PDB file of C-alpha atoms and ligand atoms in Angstrom:
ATOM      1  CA  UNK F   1       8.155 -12.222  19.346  1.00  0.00           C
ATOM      2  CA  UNK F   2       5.170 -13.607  17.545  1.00  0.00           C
ATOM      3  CA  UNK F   3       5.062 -12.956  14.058  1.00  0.00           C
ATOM      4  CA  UNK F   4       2.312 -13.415  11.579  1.00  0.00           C
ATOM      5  CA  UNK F   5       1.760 -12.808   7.789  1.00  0.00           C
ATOM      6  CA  UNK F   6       2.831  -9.852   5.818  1.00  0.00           C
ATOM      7  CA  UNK F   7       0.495  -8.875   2.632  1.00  0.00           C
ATOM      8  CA  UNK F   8       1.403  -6.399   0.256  1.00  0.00           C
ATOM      9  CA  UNK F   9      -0.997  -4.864  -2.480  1.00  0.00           C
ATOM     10  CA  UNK F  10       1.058  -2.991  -4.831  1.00  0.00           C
ATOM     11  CA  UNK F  11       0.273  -0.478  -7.689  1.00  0.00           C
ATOM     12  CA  UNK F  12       0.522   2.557  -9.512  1.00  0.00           C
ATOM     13  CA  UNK F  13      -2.479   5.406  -7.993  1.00  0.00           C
ATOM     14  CA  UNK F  14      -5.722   4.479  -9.370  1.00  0.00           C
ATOM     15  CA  UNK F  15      -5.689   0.984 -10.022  1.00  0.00           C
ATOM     16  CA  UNK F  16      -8.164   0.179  -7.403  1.00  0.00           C
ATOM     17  CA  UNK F  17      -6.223  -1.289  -5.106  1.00  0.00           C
ATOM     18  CA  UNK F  18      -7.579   0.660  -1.807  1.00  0.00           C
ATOM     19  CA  UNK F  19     -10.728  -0.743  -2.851  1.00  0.00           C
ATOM     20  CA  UNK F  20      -9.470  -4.387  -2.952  1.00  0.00           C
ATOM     21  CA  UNK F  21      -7.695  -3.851   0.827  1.00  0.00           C
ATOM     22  CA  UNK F  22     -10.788  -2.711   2.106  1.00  0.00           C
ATOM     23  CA  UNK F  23     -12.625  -5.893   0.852  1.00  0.00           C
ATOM     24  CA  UNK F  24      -9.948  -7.870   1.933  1.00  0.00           C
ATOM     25  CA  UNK F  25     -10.262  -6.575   5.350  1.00  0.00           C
ATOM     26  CA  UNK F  26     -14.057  -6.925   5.797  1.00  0.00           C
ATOM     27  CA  UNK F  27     -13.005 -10.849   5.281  1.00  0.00           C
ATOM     28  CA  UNK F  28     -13.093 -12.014   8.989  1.00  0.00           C
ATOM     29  CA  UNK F  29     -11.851 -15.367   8.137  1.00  0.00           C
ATOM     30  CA  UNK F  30      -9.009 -14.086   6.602  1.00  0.00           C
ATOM     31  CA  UNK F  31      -7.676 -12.454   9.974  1.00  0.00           C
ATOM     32  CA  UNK F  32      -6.006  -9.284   8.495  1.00  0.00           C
ATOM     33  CA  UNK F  33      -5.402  -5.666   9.907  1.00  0.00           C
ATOM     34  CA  UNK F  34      -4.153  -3.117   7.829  1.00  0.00           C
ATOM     35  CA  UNK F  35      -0.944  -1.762   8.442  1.00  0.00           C
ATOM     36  CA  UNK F  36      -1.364   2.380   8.614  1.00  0.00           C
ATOM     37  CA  UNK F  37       1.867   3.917   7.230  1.00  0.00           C
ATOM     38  CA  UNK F  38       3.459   7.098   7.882  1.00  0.00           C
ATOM     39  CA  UNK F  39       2.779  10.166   5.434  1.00  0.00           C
ATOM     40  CA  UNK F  40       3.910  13.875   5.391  1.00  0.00           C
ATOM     41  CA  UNK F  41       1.619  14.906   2.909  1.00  0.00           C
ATOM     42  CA  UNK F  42      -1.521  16.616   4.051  1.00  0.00           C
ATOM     43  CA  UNK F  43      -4.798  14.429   4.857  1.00  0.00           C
ATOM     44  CA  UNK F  44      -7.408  14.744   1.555  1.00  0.00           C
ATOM     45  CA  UNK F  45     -11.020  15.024   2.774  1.00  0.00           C
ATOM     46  CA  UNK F  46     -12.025  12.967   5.538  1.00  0.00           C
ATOM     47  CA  UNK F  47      -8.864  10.933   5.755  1.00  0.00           C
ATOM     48  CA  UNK F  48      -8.070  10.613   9.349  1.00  0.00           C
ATOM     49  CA  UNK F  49      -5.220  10.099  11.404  1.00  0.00           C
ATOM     50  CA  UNK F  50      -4.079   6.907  12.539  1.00  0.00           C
ATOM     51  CA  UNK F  51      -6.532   5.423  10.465  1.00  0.00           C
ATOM     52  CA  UNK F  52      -5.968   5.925   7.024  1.00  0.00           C
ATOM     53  CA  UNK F  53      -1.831   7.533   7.289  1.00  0.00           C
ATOM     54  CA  UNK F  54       0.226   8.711  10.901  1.00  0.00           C
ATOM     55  CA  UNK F  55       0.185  12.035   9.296  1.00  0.00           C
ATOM     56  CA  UNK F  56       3.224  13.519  10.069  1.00  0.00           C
ATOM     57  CA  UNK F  57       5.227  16.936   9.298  1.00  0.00           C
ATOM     58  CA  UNK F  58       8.341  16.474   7.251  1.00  0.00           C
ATOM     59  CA  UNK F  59      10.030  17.377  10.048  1.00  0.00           C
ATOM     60  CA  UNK F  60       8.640  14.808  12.097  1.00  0.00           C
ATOM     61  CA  UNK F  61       9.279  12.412   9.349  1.00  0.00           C
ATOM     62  CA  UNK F  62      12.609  12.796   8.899  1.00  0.00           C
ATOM     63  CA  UNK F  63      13.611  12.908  12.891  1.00  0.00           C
ATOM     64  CA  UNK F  64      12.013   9.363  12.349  1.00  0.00           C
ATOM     65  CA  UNK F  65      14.058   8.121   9.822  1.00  0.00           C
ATOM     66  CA  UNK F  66      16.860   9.479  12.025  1.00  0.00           C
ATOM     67  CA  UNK F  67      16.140   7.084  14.684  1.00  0.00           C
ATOM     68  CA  UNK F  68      15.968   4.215  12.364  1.00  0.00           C
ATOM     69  CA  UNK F  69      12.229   3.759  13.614  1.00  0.00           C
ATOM     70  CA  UNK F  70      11.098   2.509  10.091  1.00  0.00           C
ATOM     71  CA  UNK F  71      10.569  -0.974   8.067  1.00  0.00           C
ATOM     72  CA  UNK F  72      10.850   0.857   4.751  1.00  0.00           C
ATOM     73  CA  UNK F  73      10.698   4.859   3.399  1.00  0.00           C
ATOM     74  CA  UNK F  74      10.257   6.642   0.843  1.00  0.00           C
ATOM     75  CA  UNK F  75       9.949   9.657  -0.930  1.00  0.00           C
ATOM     76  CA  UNK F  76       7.256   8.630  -3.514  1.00  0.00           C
ATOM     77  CA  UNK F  77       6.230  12.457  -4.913  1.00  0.00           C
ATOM     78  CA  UNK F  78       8.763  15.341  -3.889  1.00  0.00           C
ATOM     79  CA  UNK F  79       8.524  16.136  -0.496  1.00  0.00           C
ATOM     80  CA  UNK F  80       5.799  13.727   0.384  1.00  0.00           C
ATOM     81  CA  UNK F  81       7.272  11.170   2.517  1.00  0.00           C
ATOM     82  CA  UNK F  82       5.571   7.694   2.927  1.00  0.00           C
ATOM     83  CA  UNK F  83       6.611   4.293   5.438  1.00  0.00           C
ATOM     84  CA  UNK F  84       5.621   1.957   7.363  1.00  0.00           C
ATOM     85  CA  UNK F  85       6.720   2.233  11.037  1.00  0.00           C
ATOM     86  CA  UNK F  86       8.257  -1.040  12.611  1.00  0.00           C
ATOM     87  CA  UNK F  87       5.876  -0.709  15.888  1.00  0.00           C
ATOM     88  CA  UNK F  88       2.860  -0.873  13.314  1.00  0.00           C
ATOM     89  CA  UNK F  89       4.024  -4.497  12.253  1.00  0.00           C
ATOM     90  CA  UNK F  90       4.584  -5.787  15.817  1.00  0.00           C
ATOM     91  CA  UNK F  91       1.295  -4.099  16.792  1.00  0.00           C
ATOM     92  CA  UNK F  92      -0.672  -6.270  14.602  1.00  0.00           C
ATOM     93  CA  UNK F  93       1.234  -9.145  15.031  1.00  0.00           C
ATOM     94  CA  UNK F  94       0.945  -8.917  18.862  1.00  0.00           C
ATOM     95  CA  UNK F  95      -2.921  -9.059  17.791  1.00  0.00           C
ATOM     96  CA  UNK F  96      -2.274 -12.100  16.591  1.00  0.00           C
ATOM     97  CA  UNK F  97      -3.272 -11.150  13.122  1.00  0.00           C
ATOM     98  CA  UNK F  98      -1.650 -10.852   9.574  1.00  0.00           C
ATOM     99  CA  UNK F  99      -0.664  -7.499   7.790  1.00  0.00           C
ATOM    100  CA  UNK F 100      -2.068  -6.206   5.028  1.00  0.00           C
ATOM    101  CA  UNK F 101      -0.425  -3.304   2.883  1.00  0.00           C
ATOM    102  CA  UNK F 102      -1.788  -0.932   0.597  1.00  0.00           C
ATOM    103  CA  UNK F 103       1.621   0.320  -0.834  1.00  0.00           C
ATOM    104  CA  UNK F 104       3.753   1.644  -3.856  1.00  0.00           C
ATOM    105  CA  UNK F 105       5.977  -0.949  -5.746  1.00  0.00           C
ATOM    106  CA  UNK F 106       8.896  -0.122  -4.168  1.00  0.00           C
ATOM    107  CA  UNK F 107       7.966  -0.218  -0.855  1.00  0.00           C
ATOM    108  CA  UNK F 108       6.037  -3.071  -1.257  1.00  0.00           C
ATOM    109  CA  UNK F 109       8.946  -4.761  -3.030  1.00  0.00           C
ATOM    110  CA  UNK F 110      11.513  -3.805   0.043  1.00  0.00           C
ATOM    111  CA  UNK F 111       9.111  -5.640   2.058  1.00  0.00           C
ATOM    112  CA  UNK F 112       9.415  -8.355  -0.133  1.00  0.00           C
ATOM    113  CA  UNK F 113      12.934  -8.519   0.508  1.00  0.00           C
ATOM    114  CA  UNK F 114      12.957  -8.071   4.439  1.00  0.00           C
ATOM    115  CA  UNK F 115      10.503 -10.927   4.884  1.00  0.00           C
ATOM    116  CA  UNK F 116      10.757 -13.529   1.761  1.00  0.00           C
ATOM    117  CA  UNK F 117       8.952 -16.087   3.188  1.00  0.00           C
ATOM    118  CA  UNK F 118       6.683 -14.457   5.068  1.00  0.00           C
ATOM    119  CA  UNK F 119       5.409 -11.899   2.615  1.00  0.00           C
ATOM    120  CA  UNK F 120       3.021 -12.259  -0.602  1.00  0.00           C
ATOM    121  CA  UNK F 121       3.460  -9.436  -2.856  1.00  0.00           C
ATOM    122  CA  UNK F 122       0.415  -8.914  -5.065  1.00  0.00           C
ATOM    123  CA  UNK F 123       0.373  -6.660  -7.967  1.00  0.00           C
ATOM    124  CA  UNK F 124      -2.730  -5.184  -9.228  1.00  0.00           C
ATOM    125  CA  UNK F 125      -2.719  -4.114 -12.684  1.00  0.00           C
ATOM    126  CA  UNK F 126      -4.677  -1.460 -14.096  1.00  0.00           C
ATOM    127  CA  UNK F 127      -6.133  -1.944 -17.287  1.00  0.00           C
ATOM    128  CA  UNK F 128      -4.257   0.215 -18.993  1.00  0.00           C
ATOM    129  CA  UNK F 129      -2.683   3.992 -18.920  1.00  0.00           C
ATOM    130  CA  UNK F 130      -5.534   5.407 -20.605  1.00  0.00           C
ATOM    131  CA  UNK F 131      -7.901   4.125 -18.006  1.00  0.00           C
ATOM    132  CA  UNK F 132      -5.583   4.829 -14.843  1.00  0.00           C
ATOM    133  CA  UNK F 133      -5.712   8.473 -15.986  1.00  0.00           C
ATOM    134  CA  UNK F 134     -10.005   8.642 -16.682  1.00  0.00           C
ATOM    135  CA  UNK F 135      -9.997   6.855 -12.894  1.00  0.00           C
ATOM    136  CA  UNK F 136      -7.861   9.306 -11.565  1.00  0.00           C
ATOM    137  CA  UNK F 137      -9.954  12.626 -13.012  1.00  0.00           C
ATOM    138  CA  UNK F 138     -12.572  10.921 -11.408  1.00  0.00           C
ATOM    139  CA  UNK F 139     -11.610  10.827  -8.038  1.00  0.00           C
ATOM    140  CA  UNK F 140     -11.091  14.304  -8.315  1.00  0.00           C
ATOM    141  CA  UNK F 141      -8.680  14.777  -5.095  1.00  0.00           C
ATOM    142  CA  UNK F 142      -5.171  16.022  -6.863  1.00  0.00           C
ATOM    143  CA  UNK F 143      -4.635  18.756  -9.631  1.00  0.00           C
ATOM    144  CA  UNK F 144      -4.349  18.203 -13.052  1.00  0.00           C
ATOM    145  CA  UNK F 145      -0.681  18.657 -12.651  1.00  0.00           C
ATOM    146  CA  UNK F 146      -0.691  16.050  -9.822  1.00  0.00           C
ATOM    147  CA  UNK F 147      -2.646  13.473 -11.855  1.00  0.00           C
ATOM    148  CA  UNK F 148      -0.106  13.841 -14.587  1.00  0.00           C
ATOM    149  CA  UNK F 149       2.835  13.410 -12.220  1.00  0.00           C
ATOM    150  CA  UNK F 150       1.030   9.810 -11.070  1.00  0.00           C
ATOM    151  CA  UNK F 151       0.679   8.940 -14.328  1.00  0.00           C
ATOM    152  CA  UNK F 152       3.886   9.021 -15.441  1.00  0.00           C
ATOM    153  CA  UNK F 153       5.038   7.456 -12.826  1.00  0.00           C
ATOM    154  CA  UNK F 154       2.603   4.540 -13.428  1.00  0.00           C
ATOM    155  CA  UNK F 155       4.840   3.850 -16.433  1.00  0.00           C
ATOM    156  CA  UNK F 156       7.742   2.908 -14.584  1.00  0.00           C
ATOM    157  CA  UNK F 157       5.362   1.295 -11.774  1.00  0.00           C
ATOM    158  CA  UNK F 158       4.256  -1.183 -14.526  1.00  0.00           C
ATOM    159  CA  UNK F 159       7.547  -2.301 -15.220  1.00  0.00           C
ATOM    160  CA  UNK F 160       8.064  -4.152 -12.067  1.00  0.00           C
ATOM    161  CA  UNK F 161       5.253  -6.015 -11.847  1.00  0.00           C
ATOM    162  CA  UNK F 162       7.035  -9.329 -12.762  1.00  0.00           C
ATOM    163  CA  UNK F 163       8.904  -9.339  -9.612  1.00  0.00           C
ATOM    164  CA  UNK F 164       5.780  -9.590  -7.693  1.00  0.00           C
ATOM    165  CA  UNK F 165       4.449 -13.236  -6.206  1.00  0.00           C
ATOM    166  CA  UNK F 166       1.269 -12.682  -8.246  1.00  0.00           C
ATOM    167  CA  UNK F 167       0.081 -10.318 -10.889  1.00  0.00           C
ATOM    168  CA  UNK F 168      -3.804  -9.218 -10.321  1.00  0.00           C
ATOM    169  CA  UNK F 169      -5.320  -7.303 -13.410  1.00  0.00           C
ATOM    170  CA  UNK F 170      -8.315  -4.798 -12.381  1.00  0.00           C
ATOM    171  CA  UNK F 171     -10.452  -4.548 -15.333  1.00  0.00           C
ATOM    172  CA  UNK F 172     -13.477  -6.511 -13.715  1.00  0.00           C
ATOM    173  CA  UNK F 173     -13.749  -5.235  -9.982  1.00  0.00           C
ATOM    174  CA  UNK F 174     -15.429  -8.501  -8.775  1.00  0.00           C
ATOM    175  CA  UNK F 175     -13.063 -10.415 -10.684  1.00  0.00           C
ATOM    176  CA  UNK F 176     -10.104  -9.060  -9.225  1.00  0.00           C
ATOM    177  CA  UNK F 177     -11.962  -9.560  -5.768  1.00  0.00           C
ATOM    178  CA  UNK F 178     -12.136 -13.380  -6.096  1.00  0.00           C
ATOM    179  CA  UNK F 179      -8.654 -13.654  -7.442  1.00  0.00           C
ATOM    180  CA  UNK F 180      -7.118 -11.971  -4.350  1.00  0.00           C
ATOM    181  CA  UNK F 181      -9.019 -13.385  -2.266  1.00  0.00           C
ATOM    182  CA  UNK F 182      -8.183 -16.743  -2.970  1.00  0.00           C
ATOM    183  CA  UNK F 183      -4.558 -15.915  -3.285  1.00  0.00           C
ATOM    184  CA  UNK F 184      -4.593 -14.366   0.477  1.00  0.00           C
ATOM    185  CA  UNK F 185      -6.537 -17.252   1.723  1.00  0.00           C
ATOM    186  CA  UNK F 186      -4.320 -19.861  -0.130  1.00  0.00           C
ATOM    187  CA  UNK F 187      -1.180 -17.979   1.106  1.00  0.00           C
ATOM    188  CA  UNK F 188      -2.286 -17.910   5.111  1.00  0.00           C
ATOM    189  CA  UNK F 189      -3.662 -21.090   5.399  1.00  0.00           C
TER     190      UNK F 189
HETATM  191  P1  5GP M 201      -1.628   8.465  -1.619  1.00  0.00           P
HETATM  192  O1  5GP M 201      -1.042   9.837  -1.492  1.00  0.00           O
HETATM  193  O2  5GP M 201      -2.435   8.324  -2.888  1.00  0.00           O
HETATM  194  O3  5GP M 201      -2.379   8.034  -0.392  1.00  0.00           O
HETATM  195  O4  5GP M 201      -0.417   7.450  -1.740  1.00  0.00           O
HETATM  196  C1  5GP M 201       0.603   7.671  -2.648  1.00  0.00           C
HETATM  197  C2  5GP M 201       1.424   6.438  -2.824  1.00  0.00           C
HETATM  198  O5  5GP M 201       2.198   6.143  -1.640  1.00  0.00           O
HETATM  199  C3  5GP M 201       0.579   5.210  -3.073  1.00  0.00           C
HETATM  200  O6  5GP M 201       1.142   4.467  -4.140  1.00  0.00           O
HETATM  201  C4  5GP M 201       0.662   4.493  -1.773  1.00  0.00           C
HETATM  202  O7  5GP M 201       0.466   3.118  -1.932  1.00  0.00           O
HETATM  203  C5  5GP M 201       2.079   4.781  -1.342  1.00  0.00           C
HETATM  204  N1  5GP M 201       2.304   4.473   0.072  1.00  0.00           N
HETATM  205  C6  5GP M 201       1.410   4.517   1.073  1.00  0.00           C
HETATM  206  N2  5GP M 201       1.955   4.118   2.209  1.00  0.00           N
HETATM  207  C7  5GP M 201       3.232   3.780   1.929  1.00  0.00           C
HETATM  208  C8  5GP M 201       4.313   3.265   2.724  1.00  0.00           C
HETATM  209  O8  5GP M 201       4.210   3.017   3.917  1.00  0.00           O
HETATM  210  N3  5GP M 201       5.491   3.050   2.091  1.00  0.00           N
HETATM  211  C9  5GP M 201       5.657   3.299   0.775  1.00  0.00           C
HETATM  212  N4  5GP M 201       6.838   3.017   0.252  1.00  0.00           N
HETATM  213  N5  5GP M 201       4.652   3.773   0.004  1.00  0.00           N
HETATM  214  C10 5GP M 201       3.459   4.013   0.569  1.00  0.00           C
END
């Protein structure tokens, strides 16, 4: 079984981090493909399936759990299900590639502990509460009651950033693009 790198991006919604996978990605040299997780919440405009999430019922979801057919779970909001399928992993890595993971803290953290040496967990940092919430207004794609759900939960999120390989604050975009950058580069080669 060939296996190749696992890389985990970790933070609370709205801290940017999609943005820093997707410029990760576009980095041939780094060799990464991004590992497409499971979700039973419904797509948001022009997400599609089996490209950004496997968008599953909860039904679905849970028959998969069932048969054991996931890395790591979780229930991040109520009822919205979220993983990362163990065929996804081996698909990549039969590519001959390494994984990247745009992830919550816990998940990304499980991963962490499945694969010690293989994995480097990188959390990005928002600048601050305040900030997370403007961001998240701005994106305009969940209710005011859902934005105030993520932020609370950001709270908590901050709290484990020091069990994280590296800590990646996202107050200067371009900034934060070099530093991970040269920490996935560092970490691969
Ligand atoms: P969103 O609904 O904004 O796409 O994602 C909600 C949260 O679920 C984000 O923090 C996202 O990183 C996390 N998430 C996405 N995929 C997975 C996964 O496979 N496992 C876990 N544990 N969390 C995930």
């Amino acid at each position: 079984m060939k296996q190749g790198k696992l890389i985990v991006l970790s933070a609370p919604s709205g801290s940017g981090k999609t943005t820093l996978v997707k410029y990760l990605l576009h980095k041939e040299e780094l060799n990464l493909d991004f590992s497409i997780s499971a979700a039973s919440r419904e797509p948001r405009g022009g997400e599609i399936h089996g490209k950004d999430y496997y968008f599953l019922s909860l039904r679905e979801f849970k028959d998969k759990i069932k048969a054991d057919e996931f890395l790591e779970w979780e229930e991040v909001y109520r009822d919205n299900f979220y993983g990362t399928l163990k065929t996804e992993i081996q698909r990549i890595w039969d590519q001959g590639k390494h994984v990247i993971f745009d992830i919550d803290v816990v998940g990304g953290l499980d991963i962490k502990r499945i694969y010690p040496e293989r994995t480097l967990a990188i959390f990005v940092k928002p600048p601050s509460i305040e900030e997370l919430k403007i961001r998240l207004k701005k994106r305009k794609t969940e209710s005011e009651d859902k934005i105030n759900m993520r932020v609370a939960k950001a709270s908590t999120e901050l709290a484990t950033a020091p069990q994280f390989d590296a800590i990646v604050t996202n107050d200067d975009l371009e900034k934060a693009k070099a530093e991970v950058f040269q920490l996935v580069k560092k970490f691969i080669t």
